[in-house]
CSV table of N, CA and C in Angstrom, one decimal:
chain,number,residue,atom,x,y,z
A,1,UNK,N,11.1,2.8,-33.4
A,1,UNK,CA,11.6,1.7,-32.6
A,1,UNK,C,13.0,1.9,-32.1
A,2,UNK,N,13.5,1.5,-30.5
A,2,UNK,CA,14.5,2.3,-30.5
A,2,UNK,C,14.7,0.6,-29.5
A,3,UNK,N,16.3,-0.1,-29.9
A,3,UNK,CA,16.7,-1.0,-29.1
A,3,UNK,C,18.2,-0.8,-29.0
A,4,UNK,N,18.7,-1.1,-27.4
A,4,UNK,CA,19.5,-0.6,-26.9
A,4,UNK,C,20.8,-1.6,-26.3
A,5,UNK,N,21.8,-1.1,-26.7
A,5,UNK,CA,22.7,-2.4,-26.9
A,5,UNK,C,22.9,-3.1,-25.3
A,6,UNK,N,22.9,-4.9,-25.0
A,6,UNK,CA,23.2,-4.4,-23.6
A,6,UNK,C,24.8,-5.0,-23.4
A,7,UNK,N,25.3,-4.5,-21.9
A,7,UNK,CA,26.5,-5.1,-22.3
A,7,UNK,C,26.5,-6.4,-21.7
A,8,UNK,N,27.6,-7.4,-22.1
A,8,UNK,CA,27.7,-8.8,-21.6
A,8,UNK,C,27.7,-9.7,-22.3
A,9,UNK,N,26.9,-10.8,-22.2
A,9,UNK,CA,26.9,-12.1,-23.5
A,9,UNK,C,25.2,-12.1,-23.4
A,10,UNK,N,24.5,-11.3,-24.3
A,10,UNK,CA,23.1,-11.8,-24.4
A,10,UNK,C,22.1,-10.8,-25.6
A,11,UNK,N,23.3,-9.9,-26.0
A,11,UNK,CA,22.4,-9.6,-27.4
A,11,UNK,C,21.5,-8.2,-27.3
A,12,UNK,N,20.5,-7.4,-27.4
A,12,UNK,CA,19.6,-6.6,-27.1
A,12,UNK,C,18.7,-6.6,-25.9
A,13,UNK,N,18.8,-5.2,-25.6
A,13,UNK,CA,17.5,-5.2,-24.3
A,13,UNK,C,16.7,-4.3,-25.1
A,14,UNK,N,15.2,-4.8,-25.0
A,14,UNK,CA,14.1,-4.6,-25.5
A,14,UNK,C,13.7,-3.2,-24.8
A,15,UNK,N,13.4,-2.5,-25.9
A,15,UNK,CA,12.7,-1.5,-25.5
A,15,UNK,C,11.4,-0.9,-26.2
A,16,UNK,N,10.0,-1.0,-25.2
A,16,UNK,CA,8.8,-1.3,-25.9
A,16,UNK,C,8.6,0.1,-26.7
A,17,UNK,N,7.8,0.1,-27.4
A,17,UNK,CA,7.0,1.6,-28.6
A,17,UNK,C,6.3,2.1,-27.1
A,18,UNK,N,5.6,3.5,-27.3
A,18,UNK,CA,4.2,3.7,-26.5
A,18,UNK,C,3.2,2.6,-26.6
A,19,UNK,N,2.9,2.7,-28.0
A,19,UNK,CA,2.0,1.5,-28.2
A,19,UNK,C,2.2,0.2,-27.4
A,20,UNK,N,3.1,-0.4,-27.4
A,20,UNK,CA,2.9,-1.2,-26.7
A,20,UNK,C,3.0,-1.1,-25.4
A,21,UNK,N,3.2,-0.3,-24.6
A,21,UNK,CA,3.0,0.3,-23.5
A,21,UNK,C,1.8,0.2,-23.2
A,22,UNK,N,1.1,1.0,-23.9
A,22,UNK,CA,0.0,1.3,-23.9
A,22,UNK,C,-1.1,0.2,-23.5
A,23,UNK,N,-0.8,-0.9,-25.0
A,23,UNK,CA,-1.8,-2.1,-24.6
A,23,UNK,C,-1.0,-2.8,-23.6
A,24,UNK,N,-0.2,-3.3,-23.2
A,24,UNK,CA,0.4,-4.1,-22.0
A,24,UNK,C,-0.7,-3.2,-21.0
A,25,UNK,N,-0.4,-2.2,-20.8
A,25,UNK,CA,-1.4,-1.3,-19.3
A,25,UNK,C,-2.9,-1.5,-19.4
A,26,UNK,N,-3.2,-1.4,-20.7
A,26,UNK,CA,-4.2,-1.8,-21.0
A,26,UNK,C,-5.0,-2.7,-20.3
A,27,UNK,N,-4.3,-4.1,-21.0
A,27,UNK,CA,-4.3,-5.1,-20.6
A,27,UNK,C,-4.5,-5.3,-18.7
A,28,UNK,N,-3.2,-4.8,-18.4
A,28,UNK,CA,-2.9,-5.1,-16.5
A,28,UNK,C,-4.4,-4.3,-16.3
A,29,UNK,N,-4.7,-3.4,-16.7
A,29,UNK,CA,-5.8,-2.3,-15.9
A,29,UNK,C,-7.1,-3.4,-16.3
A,30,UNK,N,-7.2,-4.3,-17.4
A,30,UNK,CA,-8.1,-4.9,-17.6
A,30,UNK,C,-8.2,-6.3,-16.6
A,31,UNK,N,-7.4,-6.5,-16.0
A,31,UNK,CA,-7.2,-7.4,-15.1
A,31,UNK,C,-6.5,-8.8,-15.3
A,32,UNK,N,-5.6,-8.6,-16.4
A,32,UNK,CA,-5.0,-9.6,-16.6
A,32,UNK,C,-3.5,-9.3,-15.8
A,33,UNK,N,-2.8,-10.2,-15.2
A,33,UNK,CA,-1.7,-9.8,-14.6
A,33,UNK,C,-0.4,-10.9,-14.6
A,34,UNK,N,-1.4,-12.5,-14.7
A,34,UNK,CA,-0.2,-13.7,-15.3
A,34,UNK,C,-0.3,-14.2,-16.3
A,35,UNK,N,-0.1,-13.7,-17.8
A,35,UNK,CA,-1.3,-14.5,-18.6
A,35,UNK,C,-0.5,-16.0,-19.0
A,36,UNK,N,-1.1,-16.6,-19.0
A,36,UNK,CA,-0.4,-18.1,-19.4
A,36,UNK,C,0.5,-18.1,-20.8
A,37,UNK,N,0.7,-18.9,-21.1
A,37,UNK,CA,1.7,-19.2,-22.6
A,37,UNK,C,1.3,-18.9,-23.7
A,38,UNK,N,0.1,-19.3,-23.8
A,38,UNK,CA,-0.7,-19.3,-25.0
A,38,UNK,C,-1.5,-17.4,-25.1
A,39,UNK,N,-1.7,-17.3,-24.1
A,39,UNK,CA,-1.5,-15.9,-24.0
A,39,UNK,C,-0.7,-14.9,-24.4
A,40,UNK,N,0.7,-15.3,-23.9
A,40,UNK,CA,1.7,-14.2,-24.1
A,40,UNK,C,2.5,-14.7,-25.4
A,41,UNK,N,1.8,-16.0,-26.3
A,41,UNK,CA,2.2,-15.8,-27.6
A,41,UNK,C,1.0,-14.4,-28.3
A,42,UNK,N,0.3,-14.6,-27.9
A,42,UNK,CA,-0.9,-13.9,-29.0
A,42,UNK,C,-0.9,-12.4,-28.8
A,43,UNK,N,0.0,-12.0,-27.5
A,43,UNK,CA,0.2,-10.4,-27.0
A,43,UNK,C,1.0,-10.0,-28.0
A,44,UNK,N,2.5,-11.1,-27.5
A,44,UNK,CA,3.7,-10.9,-28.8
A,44,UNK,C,3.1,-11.0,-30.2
A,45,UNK,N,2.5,-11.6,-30.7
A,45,UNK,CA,1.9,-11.2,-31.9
A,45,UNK,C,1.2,-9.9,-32.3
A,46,UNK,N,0.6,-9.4,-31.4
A,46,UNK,CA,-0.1,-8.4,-31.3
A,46,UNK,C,0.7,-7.0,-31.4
A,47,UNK,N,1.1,-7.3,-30.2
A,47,UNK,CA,2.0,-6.1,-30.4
A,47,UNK,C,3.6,-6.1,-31.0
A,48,UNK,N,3.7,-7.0,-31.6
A,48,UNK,CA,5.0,-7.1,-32.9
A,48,UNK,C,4.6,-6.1,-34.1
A,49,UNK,N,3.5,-6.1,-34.5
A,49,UNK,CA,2.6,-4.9,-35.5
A,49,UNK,C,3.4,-3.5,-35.1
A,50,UNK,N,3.7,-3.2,-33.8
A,50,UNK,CA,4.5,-2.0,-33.3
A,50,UNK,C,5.6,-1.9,-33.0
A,51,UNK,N,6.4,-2.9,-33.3
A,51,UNK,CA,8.3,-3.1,-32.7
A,51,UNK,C,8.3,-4.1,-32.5
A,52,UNK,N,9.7,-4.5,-32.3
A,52,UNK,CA,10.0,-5.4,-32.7
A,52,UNK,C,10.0,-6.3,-30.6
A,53,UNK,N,9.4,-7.6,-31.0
A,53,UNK,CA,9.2,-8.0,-29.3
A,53,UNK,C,9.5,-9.3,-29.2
A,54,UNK,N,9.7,-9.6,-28.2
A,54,UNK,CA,9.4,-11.6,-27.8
A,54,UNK,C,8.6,-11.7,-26.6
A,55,UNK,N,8.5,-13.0,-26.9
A,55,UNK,CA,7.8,-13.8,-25.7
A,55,UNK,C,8.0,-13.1,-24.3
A,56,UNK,N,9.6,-13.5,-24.1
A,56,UNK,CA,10.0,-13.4,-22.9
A,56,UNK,C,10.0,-11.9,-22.0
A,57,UNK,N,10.0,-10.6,-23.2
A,57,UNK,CA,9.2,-9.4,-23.0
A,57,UNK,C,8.0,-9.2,-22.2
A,58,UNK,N,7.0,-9.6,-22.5
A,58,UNK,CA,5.7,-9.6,-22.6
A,58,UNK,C,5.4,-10.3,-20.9
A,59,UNK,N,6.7,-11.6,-21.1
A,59,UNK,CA,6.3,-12.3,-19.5
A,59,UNK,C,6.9,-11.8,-18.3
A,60,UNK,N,8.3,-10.8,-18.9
A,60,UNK,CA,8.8,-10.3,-17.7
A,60,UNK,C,8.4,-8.6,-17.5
A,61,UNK,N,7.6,-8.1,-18.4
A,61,UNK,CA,6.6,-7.1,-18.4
A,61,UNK,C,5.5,-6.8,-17.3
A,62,UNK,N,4.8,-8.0,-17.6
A,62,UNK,CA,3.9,-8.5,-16.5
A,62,UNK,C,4.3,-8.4,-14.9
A,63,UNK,N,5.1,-9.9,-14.7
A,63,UNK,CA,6.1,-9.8,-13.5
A,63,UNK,C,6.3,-8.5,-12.9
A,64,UNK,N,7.2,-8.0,-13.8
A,64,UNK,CA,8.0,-6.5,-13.5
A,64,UNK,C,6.6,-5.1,-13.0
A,65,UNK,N,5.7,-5.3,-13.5
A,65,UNK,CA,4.2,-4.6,-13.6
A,65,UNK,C,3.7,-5.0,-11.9
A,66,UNK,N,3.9,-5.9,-11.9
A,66,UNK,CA,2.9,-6.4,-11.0
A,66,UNK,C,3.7,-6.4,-9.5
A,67,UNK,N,4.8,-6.8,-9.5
A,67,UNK,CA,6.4,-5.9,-8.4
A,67,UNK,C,5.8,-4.8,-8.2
A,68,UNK,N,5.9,-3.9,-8.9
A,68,UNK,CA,5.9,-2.3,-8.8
A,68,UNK,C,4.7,-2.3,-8.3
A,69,UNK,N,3.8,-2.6,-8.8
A,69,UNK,CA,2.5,-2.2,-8.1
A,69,UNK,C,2.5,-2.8,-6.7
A,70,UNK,N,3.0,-3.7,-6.6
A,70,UNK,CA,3.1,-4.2,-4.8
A,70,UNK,C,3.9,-3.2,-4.2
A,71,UNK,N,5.0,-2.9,-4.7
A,71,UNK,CA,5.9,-1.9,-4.3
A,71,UNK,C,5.0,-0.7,-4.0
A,72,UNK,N,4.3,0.0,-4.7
A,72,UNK,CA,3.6,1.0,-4.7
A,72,UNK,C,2.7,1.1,-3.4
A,73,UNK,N,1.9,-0.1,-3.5
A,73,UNK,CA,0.7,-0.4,-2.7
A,73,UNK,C,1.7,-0.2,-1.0
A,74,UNK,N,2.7,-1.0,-0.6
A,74,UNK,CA,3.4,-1.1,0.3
A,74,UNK,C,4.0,0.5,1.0
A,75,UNK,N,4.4,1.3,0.0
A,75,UNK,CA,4.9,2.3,0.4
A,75,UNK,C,3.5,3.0,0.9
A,76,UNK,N,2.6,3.3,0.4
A,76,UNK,CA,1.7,3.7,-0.1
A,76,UNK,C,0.7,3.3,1.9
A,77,UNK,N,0.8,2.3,1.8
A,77,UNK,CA,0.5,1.9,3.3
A,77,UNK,C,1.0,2.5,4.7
A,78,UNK,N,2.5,2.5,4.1
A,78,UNK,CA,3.5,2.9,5.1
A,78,UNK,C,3.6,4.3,5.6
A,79,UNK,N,3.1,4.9,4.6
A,79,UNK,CA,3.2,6.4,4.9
A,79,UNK,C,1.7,6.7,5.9
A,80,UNK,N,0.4,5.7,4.9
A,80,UNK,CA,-0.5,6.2,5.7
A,80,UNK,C,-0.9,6.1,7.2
A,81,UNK,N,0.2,4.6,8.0
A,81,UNK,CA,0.3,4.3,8.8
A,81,UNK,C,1.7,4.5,9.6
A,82,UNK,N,2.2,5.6,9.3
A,82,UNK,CA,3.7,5.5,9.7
A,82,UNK,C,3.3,7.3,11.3
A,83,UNK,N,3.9,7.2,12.0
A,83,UNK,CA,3.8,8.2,13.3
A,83,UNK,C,3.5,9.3,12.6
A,84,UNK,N,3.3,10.6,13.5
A,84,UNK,CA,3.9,12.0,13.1
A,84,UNK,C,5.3,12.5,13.0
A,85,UNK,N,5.3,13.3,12.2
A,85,UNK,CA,7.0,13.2,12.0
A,85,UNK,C,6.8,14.6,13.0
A,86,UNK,N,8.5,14.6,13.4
A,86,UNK,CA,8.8,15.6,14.4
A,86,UNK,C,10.0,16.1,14.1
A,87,UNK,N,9.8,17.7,13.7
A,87,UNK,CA,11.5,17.9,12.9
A,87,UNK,C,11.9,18.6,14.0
A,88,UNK,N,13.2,18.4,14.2
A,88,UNK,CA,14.4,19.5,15.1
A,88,UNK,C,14.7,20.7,14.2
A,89,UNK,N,15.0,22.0,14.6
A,89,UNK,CA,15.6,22.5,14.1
A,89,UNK,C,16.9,23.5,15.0
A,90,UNK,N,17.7,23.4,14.3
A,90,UNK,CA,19.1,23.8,15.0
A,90,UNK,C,19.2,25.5,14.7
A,91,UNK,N,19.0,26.6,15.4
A,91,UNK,CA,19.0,27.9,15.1
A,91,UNK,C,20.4,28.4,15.7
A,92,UNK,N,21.1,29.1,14.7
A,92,UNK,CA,22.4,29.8,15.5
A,92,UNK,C,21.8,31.4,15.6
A,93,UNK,N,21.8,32.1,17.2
A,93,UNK,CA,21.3,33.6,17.3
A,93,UNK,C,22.5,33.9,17.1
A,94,UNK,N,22.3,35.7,17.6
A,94,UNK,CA,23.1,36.7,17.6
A,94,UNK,C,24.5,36.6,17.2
A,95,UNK,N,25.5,37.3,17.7
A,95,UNK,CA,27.1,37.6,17.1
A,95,UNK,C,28.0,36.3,17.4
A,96,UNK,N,27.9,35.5,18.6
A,96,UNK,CA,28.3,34.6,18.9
A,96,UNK,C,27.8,33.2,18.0
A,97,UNK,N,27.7,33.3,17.0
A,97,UNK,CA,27.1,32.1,16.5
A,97,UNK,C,27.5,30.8,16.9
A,98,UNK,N,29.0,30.5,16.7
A,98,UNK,CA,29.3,28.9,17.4
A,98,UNK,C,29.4,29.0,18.5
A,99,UNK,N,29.2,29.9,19.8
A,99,UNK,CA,28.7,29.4,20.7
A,99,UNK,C,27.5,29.7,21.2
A,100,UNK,N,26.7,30.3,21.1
A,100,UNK,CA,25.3,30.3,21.3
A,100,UNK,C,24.3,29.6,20.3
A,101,UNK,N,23.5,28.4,20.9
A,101,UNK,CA,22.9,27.8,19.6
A,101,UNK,C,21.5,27.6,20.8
A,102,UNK,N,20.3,27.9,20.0
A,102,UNK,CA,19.0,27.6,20.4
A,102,UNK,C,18.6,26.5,20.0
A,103,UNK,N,17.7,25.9,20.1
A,103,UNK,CA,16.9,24.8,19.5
A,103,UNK,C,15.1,24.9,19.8
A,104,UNK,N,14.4,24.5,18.3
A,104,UNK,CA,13.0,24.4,18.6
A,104,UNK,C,13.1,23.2,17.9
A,105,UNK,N,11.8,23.1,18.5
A,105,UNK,CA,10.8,21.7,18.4
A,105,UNK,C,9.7,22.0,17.4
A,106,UNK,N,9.5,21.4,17.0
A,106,UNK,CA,7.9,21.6,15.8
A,106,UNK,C,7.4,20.3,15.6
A,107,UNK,N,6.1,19.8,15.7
A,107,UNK,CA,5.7,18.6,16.1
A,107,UNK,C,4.7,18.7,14.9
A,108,UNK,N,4.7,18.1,13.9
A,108,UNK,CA,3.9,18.0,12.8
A,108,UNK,C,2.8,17.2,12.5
A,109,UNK,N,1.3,17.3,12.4
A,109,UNK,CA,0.3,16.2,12.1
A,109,UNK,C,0.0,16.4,10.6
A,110,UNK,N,0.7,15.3,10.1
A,110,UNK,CA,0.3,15.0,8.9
A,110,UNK,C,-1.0,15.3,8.1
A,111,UNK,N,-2.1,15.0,9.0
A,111,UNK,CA,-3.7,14.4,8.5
A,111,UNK,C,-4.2,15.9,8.6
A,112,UNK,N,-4.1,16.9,9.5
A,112,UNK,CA,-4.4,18.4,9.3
A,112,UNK,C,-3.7,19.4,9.3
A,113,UNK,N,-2.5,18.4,8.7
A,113,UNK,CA,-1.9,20.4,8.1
A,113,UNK,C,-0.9,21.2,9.5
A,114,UNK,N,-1.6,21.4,10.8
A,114,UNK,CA,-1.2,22.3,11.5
A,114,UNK,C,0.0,21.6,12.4
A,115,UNK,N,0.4,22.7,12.9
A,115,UNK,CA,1.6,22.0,13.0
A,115,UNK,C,1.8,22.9,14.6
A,116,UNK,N,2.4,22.9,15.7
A,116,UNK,CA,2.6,23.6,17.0
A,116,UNK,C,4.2,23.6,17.3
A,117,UNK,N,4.9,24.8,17.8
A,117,UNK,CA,6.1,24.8,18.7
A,117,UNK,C,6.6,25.7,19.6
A,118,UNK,N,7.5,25.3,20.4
A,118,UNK,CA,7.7,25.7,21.5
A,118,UNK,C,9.3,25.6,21.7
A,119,UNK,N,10.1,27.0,22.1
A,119,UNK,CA,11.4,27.2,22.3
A,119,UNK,C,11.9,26.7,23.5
A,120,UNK,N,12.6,26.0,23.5
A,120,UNK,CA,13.7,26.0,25.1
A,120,UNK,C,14.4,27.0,25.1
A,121,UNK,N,13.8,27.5,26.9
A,121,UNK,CA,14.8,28.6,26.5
A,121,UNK,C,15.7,28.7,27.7
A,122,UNK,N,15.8,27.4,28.6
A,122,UNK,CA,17.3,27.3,28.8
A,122,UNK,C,17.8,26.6,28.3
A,123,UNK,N,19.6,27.5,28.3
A,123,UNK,CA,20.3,26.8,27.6
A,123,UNK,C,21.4,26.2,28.5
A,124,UNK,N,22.2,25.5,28.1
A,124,UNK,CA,23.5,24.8,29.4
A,124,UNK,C,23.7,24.0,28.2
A,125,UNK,N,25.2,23.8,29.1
A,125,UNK,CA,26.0,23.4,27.7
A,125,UNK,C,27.0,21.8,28.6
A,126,UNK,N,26.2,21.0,27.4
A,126,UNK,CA,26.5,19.6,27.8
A,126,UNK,C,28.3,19.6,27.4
A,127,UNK,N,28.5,18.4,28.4
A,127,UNK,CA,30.2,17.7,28.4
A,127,UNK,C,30.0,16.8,27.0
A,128,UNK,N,31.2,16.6,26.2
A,128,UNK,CA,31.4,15.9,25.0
A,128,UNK,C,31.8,14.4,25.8
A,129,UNK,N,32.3,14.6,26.4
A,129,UNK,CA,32.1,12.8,27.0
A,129,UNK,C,32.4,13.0,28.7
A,130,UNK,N,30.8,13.1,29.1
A,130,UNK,CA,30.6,12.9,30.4
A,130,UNK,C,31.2,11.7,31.2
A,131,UNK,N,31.8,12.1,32.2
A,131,UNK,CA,32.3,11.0,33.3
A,131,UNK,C,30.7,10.1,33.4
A,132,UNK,N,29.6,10.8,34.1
A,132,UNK,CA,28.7,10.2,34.8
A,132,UNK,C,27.1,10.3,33.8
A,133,UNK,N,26.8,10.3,32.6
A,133,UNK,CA,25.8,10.3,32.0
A,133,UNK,C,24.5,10.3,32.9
A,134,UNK,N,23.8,11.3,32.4
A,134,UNK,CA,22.4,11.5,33.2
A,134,UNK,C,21.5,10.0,33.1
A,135,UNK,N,20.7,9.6,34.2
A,135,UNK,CA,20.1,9.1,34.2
A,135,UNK,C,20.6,7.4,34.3
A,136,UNK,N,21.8,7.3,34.3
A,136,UNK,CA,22.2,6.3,34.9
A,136,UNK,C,23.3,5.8,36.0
């Protein structure tokens, strides 16, 4: 059992065994996820047999469980619904390195792997602050 000083005005921050790790996941995987009062006395009893615990453990356990898994699910969406990514890459050739610089394109699909690119290969060398900006 290992508890860990915290700083401030409030005493110890709990830190669970495996065991109770274990059954709390247990538990969430069994489909419990808010258990009422009378519940989260009979957990804390349960798993007090393994370290030392409280109430307020067990309820902000849960909470904190059930965050993360939303958290998870969200990211988890985001990616599967998020564009194809499209990397730049900046190549310096030959002897002239800071002034000769190429650039490719690589246009990446996530879902099979393959990936396509294509060099520009002219080059012209833009003004650092154009009087008349293209296009407007």
């Amino acid at each position: 059992m290992q508890v860990d000083m915290q700083a401030g005005a409030g005493g110890t921050r709990w830190s669970p065994t495996q065991e109770q790790i274990g059954i709390l996941e247990m538990m969430y995987r069994g489909g419990m996820r808010t258990p009422n009062a009378q519940q989260i006395e009979q957990i804390t009893v349960q798993l007090g047999k393994y370290g030392k615990i409280e109430g307020k453990n067990v309820f902000y356990w849960f909470q904190n469980h059930k965050a993360r898994e939303r958290q998870k699910q969200k990211r988890n969406s985001l990616v599967l619904n998020s564009p194809p990514i499209t990397t730049i890459t900046l190549r310096e050739d030959g002897p002239y390195k800071r002034k000769c610089r190429s650039w490719s394109f690589e246009y990446i699909e996530e879902e099979s792997g393959s990936s396509s690119s294509f060099k520009e290969e002219e080059t012209r060398t833009l003004e650092l602050f154009p009087l008349h900006p293209e296009g407007r």
